[in-house]
mmCIF file of C-alpha atoms in Angstrom:
data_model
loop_
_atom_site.group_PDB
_atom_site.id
_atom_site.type_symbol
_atom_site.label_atom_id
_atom_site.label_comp_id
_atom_site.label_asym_id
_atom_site.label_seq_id
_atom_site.Cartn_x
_atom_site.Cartn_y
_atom_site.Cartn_z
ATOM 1 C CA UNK L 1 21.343 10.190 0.549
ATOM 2 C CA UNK L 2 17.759 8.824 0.283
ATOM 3 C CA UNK L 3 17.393 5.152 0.668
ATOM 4 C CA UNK L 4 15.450 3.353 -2.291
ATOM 5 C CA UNK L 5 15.138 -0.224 -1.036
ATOM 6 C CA UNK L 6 15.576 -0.929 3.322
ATOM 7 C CA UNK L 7 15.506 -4.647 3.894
ATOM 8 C CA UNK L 8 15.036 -5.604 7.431
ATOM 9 C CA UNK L 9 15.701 -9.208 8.686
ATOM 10 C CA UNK L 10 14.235 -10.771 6.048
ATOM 11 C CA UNK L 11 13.451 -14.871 6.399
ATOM 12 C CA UNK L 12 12.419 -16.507 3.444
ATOM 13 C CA UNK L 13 11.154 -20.553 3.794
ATOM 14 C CA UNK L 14 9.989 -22.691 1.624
ATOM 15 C CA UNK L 15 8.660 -25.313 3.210
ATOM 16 C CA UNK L 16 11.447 -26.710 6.049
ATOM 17 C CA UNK L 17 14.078 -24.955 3.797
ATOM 18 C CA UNK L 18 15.278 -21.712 4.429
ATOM 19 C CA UNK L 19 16.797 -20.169 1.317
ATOM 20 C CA UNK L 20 17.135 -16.498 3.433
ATOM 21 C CA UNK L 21 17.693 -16.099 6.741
ATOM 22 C CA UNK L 22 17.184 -12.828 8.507
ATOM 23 C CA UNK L 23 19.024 -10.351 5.607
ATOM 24 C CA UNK L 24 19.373 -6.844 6.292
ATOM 25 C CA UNK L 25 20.724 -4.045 3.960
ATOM 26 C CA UNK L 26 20.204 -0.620 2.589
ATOM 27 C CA UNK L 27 20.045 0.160 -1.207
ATOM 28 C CA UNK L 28 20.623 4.271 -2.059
ATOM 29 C CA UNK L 29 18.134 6.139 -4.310
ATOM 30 C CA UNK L 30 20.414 6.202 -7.888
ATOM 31 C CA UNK L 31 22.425 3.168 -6.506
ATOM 32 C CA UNK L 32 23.931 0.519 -8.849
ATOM 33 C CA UNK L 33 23.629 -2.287 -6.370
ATOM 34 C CA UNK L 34 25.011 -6.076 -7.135
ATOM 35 C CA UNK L 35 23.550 -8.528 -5.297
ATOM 36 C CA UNK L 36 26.544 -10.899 -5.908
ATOM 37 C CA UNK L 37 26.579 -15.216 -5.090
ATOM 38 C CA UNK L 38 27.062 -18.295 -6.169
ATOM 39 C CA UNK L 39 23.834 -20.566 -7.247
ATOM 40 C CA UNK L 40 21.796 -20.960 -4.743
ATOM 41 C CA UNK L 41 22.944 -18.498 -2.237
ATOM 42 C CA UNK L 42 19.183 -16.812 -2.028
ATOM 43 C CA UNK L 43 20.066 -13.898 -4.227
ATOM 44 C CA UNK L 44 17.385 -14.330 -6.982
ATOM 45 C CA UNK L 45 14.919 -15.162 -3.728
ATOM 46 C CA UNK L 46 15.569 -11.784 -2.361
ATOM 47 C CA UNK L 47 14.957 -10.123 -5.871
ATOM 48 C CA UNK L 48 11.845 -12.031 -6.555
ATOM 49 C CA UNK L 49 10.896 -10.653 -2.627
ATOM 50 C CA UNK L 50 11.734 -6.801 -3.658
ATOM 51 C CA UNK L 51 9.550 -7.204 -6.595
ATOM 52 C CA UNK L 52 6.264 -9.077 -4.882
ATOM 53 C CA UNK L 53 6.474 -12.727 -6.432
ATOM 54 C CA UNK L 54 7.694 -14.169 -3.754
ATOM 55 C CA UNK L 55 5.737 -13.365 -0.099
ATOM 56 C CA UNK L 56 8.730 -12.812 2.818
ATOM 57 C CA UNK L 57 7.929 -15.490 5.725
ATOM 58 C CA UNK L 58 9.501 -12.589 8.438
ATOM 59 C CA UNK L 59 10.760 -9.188 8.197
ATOM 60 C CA UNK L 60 10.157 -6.387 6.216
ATOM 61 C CA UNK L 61 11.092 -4.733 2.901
ATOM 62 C CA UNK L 62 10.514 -0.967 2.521
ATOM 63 C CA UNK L 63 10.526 1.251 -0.916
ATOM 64 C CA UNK L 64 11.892 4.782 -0.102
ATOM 65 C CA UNK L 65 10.007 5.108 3.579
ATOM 66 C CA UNK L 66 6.633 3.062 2.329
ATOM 67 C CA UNK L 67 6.375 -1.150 3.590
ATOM 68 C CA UNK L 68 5.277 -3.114 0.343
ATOM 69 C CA UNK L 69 4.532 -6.112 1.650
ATOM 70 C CA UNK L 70 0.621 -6.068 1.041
ATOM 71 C CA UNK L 71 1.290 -4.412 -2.128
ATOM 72 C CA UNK L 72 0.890 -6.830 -5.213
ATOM 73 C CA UNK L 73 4.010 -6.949 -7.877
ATOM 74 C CA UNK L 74 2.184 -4.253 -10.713
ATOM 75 C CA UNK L 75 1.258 -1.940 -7.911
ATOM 76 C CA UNK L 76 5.049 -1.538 -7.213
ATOM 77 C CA UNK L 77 7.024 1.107 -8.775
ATOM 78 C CA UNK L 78 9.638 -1.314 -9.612
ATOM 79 C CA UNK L 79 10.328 -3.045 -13.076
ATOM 80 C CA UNK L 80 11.702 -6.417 -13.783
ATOM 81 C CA UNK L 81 14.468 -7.531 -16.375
ATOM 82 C CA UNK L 82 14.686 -11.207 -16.660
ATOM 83 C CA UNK L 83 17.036 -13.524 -18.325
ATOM 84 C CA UNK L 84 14.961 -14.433 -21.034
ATOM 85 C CA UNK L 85 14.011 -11.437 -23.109
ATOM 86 C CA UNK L 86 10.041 -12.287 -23.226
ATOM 87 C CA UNK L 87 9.258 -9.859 -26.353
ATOM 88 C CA UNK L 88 6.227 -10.157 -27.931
ATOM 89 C CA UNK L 89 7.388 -12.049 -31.253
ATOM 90 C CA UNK L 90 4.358 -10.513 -33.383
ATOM 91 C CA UNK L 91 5.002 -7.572 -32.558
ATOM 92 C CA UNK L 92 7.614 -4.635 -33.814
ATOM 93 C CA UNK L 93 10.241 -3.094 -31.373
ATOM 94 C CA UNK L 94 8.840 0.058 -30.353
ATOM 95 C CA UNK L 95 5.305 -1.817 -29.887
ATOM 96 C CA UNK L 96 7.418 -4.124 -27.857
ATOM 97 C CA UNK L 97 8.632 -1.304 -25.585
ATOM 98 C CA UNK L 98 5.347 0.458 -25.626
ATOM 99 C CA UNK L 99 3.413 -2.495 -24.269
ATOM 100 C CA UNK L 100 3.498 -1.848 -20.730
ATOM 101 C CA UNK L 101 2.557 2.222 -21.263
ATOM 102 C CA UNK L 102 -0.346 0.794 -23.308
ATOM 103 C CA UNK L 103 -1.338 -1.499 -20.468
ATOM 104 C CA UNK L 104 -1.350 1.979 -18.112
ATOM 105 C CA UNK L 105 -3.651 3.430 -20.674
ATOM 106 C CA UNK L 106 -1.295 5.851 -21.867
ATOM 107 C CA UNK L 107 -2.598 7.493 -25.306
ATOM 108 C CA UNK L 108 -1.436 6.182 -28.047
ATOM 109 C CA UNK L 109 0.823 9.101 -29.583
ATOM 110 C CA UNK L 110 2.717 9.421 -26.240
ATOM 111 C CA UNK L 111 3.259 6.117 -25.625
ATOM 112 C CA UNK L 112 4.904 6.019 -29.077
ATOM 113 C CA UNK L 113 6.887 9.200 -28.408
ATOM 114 C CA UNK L 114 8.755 7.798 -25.089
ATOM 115 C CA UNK L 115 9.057 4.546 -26.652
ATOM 116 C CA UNK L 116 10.814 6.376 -28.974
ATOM 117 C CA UNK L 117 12.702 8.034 -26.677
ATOM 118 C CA UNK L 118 13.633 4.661 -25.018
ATOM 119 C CA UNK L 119 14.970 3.267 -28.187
ATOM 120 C CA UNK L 120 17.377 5.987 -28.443
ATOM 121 C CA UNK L 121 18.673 5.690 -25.356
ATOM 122 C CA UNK L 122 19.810 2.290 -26.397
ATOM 123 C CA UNK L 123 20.814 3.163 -29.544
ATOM 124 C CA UNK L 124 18.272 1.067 -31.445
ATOM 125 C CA UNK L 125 15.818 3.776 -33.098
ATOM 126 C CA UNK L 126 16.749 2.611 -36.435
ATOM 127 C CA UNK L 127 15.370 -0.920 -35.678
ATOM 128 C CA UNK L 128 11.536 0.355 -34.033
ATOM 129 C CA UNK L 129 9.886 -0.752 -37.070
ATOM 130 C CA UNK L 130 11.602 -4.625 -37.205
ATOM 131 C CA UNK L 131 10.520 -7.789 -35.028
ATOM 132 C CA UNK L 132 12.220 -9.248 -32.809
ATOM 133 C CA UNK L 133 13.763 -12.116 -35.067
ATOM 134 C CA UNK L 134 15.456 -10.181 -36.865
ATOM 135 C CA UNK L 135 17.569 -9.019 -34.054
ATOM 136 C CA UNK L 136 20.717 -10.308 -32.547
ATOM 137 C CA UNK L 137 20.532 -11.375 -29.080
ATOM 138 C CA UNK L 138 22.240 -7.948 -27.653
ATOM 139 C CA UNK L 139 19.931 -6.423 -29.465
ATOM 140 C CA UNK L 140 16.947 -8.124 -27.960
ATOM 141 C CA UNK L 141 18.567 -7.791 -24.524
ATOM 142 C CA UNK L 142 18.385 -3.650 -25.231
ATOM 143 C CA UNK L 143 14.890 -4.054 -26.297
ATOM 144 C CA UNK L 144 13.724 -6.004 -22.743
ATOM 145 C CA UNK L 145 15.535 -2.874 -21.345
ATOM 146 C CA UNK L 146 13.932 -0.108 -22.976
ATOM 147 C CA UNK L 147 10.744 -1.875 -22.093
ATOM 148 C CA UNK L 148 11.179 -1.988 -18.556
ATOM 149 C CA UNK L 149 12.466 1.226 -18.774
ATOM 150 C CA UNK L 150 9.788 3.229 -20.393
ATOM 151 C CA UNK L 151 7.383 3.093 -17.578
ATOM 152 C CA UNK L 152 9.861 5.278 -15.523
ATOM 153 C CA UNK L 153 9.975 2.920 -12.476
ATOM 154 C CA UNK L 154 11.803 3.849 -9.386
ATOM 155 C CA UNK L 155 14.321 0.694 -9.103
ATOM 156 C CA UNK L 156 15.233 -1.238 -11.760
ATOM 157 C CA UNK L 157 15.300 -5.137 -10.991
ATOM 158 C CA UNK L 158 17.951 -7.446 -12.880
ATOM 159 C CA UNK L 159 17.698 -11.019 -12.758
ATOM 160 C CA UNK L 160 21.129 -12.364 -14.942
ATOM 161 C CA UNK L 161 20.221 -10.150 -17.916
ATOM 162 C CA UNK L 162 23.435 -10.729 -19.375
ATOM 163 C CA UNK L 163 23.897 -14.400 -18.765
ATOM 164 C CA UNK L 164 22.612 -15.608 -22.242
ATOM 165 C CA UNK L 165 25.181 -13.383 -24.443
ATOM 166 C CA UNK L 166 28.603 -14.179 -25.626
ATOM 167 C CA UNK L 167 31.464 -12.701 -24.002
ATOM 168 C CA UNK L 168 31.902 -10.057 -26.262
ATOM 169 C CA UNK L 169 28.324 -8.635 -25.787
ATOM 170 C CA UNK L 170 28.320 -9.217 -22.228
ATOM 171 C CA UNK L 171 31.416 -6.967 -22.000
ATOM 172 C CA UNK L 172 29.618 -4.205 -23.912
ATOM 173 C CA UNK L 173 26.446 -4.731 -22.439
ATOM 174 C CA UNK L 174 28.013 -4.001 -18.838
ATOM 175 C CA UNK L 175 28.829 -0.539 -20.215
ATOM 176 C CA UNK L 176 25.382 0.234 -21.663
ATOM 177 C CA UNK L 177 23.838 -0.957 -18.562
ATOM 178 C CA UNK L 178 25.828 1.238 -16.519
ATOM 179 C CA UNK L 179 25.397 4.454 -18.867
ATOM 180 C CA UNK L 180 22.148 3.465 -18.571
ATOM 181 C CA UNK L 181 21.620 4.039 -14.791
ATOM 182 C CA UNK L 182 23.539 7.304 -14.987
ATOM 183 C CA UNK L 183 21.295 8.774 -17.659
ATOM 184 C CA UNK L 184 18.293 7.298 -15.909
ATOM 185 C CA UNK L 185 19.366 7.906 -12.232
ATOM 186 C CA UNK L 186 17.090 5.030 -11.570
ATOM 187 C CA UNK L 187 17.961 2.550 -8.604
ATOM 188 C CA UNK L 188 19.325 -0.287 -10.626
ATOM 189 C CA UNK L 189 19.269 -3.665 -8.821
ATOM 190 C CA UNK L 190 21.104 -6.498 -10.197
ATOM 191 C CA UNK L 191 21.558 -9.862 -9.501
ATOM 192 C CA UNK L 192 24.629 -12.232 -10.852
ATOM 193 C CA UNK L 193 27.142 -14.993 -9.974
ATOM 194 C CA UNK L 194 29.658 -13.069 -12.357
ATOM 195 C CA UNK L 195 32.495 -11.581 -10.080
ATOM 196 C CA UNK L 196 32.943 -9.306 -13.212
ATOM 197 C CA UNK L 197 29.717 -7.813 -13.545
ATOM 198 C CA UNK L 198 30.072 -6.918 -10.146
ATOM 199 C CA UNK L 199 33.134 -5.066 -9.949
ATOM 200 C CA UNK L 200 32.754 -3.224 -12.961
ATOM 201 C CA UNK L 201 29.313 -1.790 -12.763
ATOM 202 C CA UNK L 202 28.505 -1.665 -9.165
ATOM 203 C CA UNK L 203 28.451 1.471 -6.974
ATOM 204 C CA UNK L 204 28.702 -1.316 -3.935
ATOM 205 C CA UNK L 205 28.175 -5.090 -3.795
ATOM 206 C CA UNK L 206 26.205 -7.730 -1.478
ATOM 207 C CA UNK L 207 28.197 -10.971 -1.525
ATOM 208 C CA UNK L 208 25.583 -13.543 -0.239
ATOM 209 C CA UNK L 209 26.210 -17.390 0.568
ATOM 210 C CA UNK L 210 23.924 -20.058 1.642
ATOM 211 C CA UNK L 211 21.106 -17.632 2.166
ATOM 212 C CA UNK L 212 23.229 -14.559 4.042
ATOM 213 C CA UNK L 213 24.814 -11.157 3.406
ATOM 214 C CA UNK L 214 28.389 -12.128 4.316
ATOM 215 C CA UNK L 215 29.851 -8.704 3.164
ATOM 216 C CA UNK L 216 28.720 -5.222 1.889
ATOM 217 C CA UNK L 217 31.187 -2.442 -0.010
ATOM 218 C CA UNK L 218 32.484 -1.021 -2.692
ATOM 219 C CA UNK L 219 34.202 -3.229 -5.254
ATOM 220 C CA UNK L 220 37.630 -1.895 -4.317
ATOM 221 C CA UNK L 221 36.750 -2.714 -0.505
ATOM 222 C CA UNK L 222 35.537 -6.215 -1.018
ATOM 223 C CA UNK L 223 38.219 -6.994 -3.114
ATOM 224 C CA UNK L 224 40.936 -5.496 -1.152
ATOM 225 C CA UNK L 225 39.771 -6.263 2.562
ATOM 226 C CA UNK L 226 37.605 -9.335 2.735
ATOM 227 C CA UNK L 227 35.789 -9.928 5.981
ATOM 228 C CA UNK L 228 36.265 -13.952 5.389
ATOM 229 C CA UNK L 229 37.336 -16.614 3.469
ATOM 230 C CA UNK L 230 34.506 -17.525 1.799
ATOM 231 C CA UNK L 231 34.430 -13.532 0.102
ATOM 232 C CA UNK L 232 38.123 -13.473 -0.711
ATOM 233 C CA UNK L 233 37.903 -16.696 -2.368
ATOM 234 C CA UNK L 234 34.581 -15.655 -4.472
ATOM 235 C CA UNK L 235 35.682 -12.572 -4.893
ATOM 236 C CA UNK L 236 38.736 -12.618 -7.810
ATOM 237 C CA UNK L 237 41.596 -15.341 -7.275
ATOM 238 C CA UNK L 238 43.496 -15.679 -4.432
ATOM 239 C CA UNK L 239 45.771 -17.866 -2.167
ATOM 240 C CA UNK L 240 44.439 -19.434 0.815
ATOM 241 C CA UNK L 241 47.102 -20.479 3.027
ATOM 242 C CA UNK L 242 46.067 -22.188 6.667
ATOM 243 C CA UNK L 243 47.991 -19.777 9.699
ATOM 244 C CA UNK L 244 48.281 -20.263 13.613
ATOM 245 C CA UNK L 245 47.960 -17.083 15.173
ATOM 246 C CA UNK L 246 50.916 -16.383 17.656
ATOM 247 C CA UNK L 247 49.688 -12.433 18.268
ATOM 248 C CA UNK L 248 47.307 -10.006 17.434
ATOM 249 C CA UNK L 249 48.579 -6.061 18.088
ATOM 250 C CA UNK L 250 46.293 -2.992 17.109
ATOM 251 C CA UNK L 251 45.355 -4.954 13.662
ATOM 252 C CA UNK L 252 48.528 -6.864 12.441
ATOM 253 C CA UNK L 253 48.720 -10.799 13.188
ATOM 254 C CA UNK L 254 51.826 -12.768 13.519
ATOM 255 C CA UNK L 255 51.107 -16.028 12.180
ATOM 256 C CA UNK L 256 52.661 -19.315 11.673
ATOM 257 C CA UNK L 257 52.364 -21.507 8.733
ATOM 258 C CA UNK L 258 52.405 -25.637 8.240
ATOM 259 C CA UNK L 259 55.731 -25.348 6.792
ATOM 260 C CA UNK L 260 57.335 -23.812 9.890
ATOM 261 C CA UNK L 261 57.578 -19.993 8.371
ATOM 262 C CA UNK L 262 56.806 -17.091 10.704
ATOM 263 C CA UNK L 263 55.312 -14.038 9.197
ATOM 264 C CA UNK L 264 53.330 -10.951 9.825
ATOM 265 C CA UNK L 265 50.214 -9.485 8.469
ATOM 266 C CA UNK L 266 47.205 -7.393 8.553
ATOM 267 C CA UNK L 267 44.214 -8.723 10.686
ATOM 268 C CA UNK L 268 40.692 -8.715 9.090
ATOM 269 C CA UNK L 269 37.950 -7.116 11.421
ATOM 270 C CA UNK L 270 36.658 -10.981 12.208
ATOM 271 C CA UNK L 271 39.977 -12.540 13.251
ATOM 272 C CA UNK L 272 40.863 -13.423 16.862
ATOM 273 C CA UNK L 273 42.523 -15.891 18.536
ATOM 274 C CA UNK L 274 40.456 -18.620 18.758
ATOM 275 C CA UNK L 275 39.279 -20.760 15.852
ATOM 276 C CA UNK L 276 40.539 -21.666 11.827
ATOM 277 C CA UNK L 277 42.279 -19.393 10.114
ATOM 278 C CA UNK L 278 43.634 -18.776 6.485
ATOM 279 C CA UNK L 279 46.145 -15.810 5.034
ATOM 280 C CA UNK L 280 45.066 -14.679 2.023
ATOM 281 C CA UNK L 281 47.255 -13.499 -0.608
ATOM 282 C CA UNK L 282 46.350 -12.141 -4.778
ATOM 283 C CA UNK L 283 48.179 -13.476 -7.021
ATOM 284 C CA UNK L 284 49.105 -9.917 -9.022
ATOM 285 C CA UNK L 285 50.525 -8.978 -5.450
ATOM 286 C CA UNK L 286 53.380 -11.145 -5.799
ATOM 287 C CA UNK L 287 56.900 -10.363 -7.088
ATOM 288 C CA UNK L 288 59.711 -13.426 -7.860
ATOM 289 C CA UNK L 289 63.371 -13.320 -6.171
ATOM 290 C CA UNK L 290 65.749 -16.105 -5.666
ATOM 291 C CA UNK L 291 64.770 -18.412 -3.385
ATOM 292 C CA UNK L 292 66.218 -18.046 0.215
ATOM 293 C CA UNK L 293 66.940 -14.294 -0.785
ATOM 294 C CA UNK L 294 66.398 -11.981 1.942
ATOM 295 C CA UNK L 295 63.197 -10.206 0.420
ATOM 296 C CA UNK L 296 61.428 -13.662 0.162
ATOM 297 C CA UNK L 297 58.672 -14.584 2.693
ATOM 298 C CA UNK L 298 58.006 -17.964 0.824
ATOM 299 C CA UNK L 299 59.617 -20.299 -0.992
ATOM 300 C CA UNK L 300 58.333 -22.655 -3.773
ATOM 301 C CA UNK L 301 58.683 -24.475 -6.997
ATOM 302 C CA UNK L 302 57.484 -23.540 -10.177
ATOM 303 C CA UNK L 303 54.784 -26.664 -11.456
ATOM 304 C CA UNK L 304 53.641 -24.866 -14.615
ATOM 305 C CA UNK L 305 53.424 -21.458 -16.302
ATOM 306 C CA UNK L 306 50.380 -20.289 -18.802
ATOM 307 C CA UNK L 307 50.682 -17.812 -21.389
ATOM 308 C CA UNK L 308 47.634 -15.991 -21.430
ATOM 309 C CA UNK L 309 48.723 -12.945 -23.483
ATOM 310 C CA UNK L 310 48.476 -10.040 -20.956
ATOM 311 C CA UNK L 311 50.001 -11.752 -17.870
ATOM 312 C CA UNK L 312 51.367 -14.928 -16.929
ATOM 313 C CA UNK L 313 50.016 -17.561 -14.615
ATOM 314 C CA UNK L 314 52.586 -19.797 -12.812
ATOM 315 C CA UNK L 315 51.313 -22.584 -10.789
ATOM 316 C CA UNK L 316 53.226 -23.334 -7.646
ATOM 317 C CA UNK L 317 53.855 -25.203 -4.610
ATOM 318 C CA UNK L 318 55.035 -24.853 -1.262
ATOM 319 C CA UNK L 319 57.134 -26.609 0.093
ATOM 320 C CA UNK L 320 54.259 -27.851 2.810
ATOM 321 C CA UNK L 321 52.740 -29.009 -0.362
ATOM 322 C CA UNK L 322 50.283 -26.492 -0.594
ATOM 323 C CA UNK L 323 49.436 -25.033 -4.031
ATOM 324 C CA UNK L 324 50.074 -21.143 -5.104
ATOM 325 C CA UNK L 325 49.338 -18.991 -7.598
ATOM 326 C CA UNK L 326 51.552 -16.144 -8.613
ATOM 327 C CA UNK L 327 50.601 -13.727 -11.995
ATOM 328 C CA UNK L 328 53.266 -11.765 -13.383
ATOM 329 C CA UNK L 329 52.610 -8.977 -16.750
ATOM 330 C CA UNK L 330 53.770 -9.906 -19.709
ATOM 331 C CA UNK L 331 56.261 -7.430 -20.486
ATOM 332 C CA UNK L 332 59.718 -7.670 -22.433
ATOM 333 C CA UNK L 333 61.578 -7.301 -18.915
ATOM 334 C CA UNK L 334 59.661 -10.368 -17.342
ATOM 335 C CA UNK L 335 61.968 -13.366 -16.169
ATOM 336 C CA UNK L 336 60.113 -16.456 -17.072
ATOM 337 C CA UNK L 337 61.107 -19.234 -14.858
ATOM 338 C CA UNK L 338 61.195 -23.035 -16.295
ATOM 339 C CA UNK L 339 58.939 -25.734 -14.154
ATOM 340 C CA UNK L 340 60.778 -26.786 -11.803
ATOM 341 C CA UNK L 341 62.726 -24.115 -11.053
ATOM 342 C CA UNK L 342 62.939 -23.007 -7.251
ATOM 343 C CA UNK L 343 61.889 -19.230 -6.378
ATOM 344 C CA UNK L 344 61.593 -17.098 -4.002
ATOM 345 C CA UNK L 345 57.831 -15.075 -3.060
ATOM 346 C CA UNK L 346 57.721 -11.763 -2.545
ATOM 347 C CA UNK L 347 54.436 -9.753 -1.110
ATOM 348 C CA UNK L 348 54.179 -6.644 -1.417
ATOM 349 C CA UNK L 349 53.327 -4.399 1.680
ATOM 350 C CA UNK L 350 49.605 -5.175 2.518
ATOM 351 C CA UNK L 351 49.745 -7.975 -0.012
ATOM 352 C CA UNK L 352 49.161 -10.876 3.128
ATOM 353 C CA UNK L 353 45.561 -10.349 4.598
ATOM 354 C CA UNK L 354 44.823 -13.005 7.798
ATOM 355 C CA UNK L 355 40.975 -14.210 7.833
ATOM 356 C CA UNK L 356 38.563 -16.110 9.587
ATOM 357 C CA UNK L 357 36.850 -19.459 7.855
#
């Protein structure tokens, strides 16, 4: 598979702050690739690098073989989605998504005809002829994309494009943006701190913290096997419980934990002997028994339980003190316990995952 973006020990500093610090990764041609972080983590930075508004202090950044570095931003064959729509309010839709085809010089009757062409890919050709006030805000959103679209670029850059809508739209929006890439089979590069976004759209994900890649993979991978505790605890919910190591054998850990209990586990790639250490454990890979039973590897006592309609959330503690989660599915067999009710915890196998801080 062709590589669309290569990234090679990039720096970024502004000043005596460094907001990226030697990142290195490889984006495929037709990729949907999540570049995935909390505020401030440098992901935006590297975007605004890709696309030429912001120069890269070291390293390199390559577009499919070619360095871009001395290339300025409209010279690039990349396009730029940002969270604020920026349409042209005097103007109608389709001259909206024409714009930047009439800036290329394209004649006038083609650039109409793949503007056209744009707005039916978003399913908004019955609005060409209105402004952009009288659209809602998903509607706008489509618009911005059509536009960026319609030049044909050869990566697709997306700064938080959904972050303005409601949750409904957001939620739709994530499956026109992905149809979107299909049909296209443009790189699509997008940029959010919504865990998600990122699992549902992305071919693979870049979780980035404090200006560096900590993990790359698929969104089953990164969920599933963490490389750390910072990426488990980003990444979905989960229970973070400090472990000694006693042993490590070809990838399984015996550990001990503050309240005494022994147990064994699978070893993430990071782990060794030396240094802090945390088990890791999703709450939807939990099952309830009595406590003391012989099938429970923790014991605890029920603090409170939320309805939330498809599952149940039951807050916890160990008997070290230390707070756990455990979600059960609502179902007509489900045994609710009462707070303060004492139960046992159940993993199931590959459930306990040992990491390094």
């Amino acid at each position: 598979m062709t590589d669309a973006i290569d990234i090679r020990g990039v720096v970024k500093r502004y000043g005596s702050v460094t907001a990226l610090h030697g990142v290195s990764l490889t984006i495929a041609d037709n990729e949907f690739f999540t570049l995935l972080g909390p505020s401030g983590c440098g992901k935006t930075t590297l975007l605004r690098c890709i696309a030429g508004f912001e120069d890269v202090s070291a390293g390199e950044i390559r577009l499919f073989g070619q360095d871009i570095a001395a290339q300025d931003p409209n010279h690039r064959p990349v396009n730029t989605v940002f969270q604020q729509y920026a349409l042209f309010p005097h103007m109608s839709v389709i001259d909206n998504v024409g714009f930047g085809l009439k800036m290329k010089g394209m004649a006038s009757a083609e650039r109409r005809a793949r503007a056209g062409r744009m707005l039916e890919m978003v399913h908004l050709s019955d609005f060409a002829d209105r402004l952009p006030a009288q659209l809602s805000g998903g509607q706008q959103q489509r618009v911005a994309l059509a536009r960026a679209l319609a030049p044909e670029p050869r990566v697709l850059l997306l700064d938080e494009p959904l972050s303005a809508l409601d949750l409904k739209l957001r939620q739709a929006m994530r499956v026109e943006l992905k149809s979107l890439q299909e049909q296209t089979g443009i790189t699509f590069i997008f940029v959010t701190h919504d865990q998600e976004e990122a699992l549902t759209m992305s071919d693979r994900i870049a979780v980035m913290s404090q200006g560096r890649v900590q993990q790359i993979g698929t969104a089953r991978e990164i969920y599933e096997t963490p490389v750390n505790r910072f990426v488990a605890d980003f990444i979905g919910e989960t229970n973070l419980v400090a472990a000694r190591i006693d042993s490590i054998i070809d990838g399984r850990a015996e550990v001990t934990l503050p309240g005494g209990q022994r147990l064994s586990c699978a070893a993430g790639a990071a782990t060794s002997g030396a240094g802090a250490h945390h088990l890791s454990i999703r709450p939807e890979r939990l099952n309830l028994v009595a406590a003391g039973a012989a099938g429970s590897d923790l014991d605890a006592v029920v603090e409170r339980v939320v309805y939330l309609g498809t599952d149940l959330h039951l807050m916890a503690r160990l008997d070290d003190g230390t707070p756990f989660n455990v979600r059960l599915q609502n179902s007509a067999g489900t045994t609710i316990p009462a707070a303060g009710a004492r139960v046992g915890l159940a993993f199931e196998p590959g459930a306990a995952r040992l990491l390094a801080d």
